[in-house]
């Protein structure tokens, strides 16, 4: 076990635990957008920055989702310095995603009325945290989408920016893991439509042989059957109609 202090509270936690995990386990709030327990820590949004002081007396800023706890560590999560940095980060996010309800809520919490930076046009809600692509790669095992280009032109997209991805199975995990709702999924009339910030991909849904309800993309079912080594006939019925 490792002993540390967070905001004046004595904390005892397992080794190889991040500061963010230790804080959450003890009901200490640290804001974050890109932290995802299903994927490896990434540190994209930087909102989880905290001030630390090691047992040797070294002081610095670290991203709590990437920094592991250590014996004698002292952590401050909400100092004036940290709040000032977070406000600047939120201003940048607000300029990039002015229509995002999640970003607007953060702005209200930190007293950010209007960003001093030039707002991007359109209805883009993507903060480039790569939660979607990391989930697609690390959890689903497909790697159908990724970040593309550099600088101000950087974007989340399908290969070559087409409205098609040969390896995408239409599972919707990208949408589920997106913290700002930049990716949406709609099932309608036997078709699933996944809308990315710059692309739209469609999939045919599988119809249950018993109840007649559409319940999953045919491409996803084929992928599951292949990876699990089960016959496709096992998926003729939806989960509700199986014995």
Short mmCIF file of C-alpha atoms in Angstrom, two decimals, residues 2-13 19-20 22-23 26 28 30 50-55 67-78:
data_model
loop_
_atom_site.label_atom_id
_atom_site.label_comp_id
_atom_site.label_asym_id
_atom_site.label_seq_id
_atom_site.Cartn_x
_atom_site.Cartn_y
_atom_site.Cartn_z
CA UNK A 2 1.08 3.58 -0.70
CA UNK A 3 0.47 6.54 1.63
CA UNK A 4 -0.12 9.98 0.13
CA UNK A 5 -1.99 13.20 0.83
CA UNK A 6 -4.64 14.71 -1.45
CA UNK A 7 -6.02 18.13 -0.51
CA UNK A 8 -4.88 17.61 3.08
CA UNK A 9 -6.48 14.17 3.39
CA UNK A 10 -4.39 11.13 4.24
CA UNK A 11 -4.99 8.50 1.57
CA UNK A 12 -3.88 4.88 1.44
CA UNK A 13 -4.10 3.12 -1.92
CA UNK A 19 -3.51 9.94 -8.81
CA UNK A 20 -6.84 10.32 -10.62
CA UNK A 22 -6.90 7.36 -6.04
CA UNK A 23 -8.81 10.64 -5.90
CA UNK A 26 -11.92 8.69 -2.15
CA UNK A 28 -12.25 13.73 -4.51
CA UNK A 30 -10.87 16.06 -10.52
CA UNK A 50 -2.84 18.76 -10.40
CA UNK A 51 0.02 20.14 -8.34
CA UNK A 52 2.26 17.61 -6.63
CA UNK A 53 5.14 17.62 -4.21
CA UNK A 54 7.20 14.46 -3.91
CA UNK A 55 8.73 13.11 -0.71
CA UNK A 67 0.94 9.98 -12.89
CA UNK A 68 1.12 7.06 -10.49
CA UNK A 69 0.93 7.48 -6.73
CA UNK A 70 4.11 7.21 -4.67
CA UNK A 71 4.96 7.13 -1.01
CA UNK A 72 4.84 10.53 0.67
CA UNK A 73 3.32 12.31 -2.32
CA UNK A 74 1.33 15.49 -1.64
CA UNK A 75 -1.34 16.45 -4.17
CA UNK A 76 -3.38 19.63 -4.55
CA UNK A 77 -6.25 19.41 -7.01
CA UNK A 78 -7.91 22.82 -6.89
#
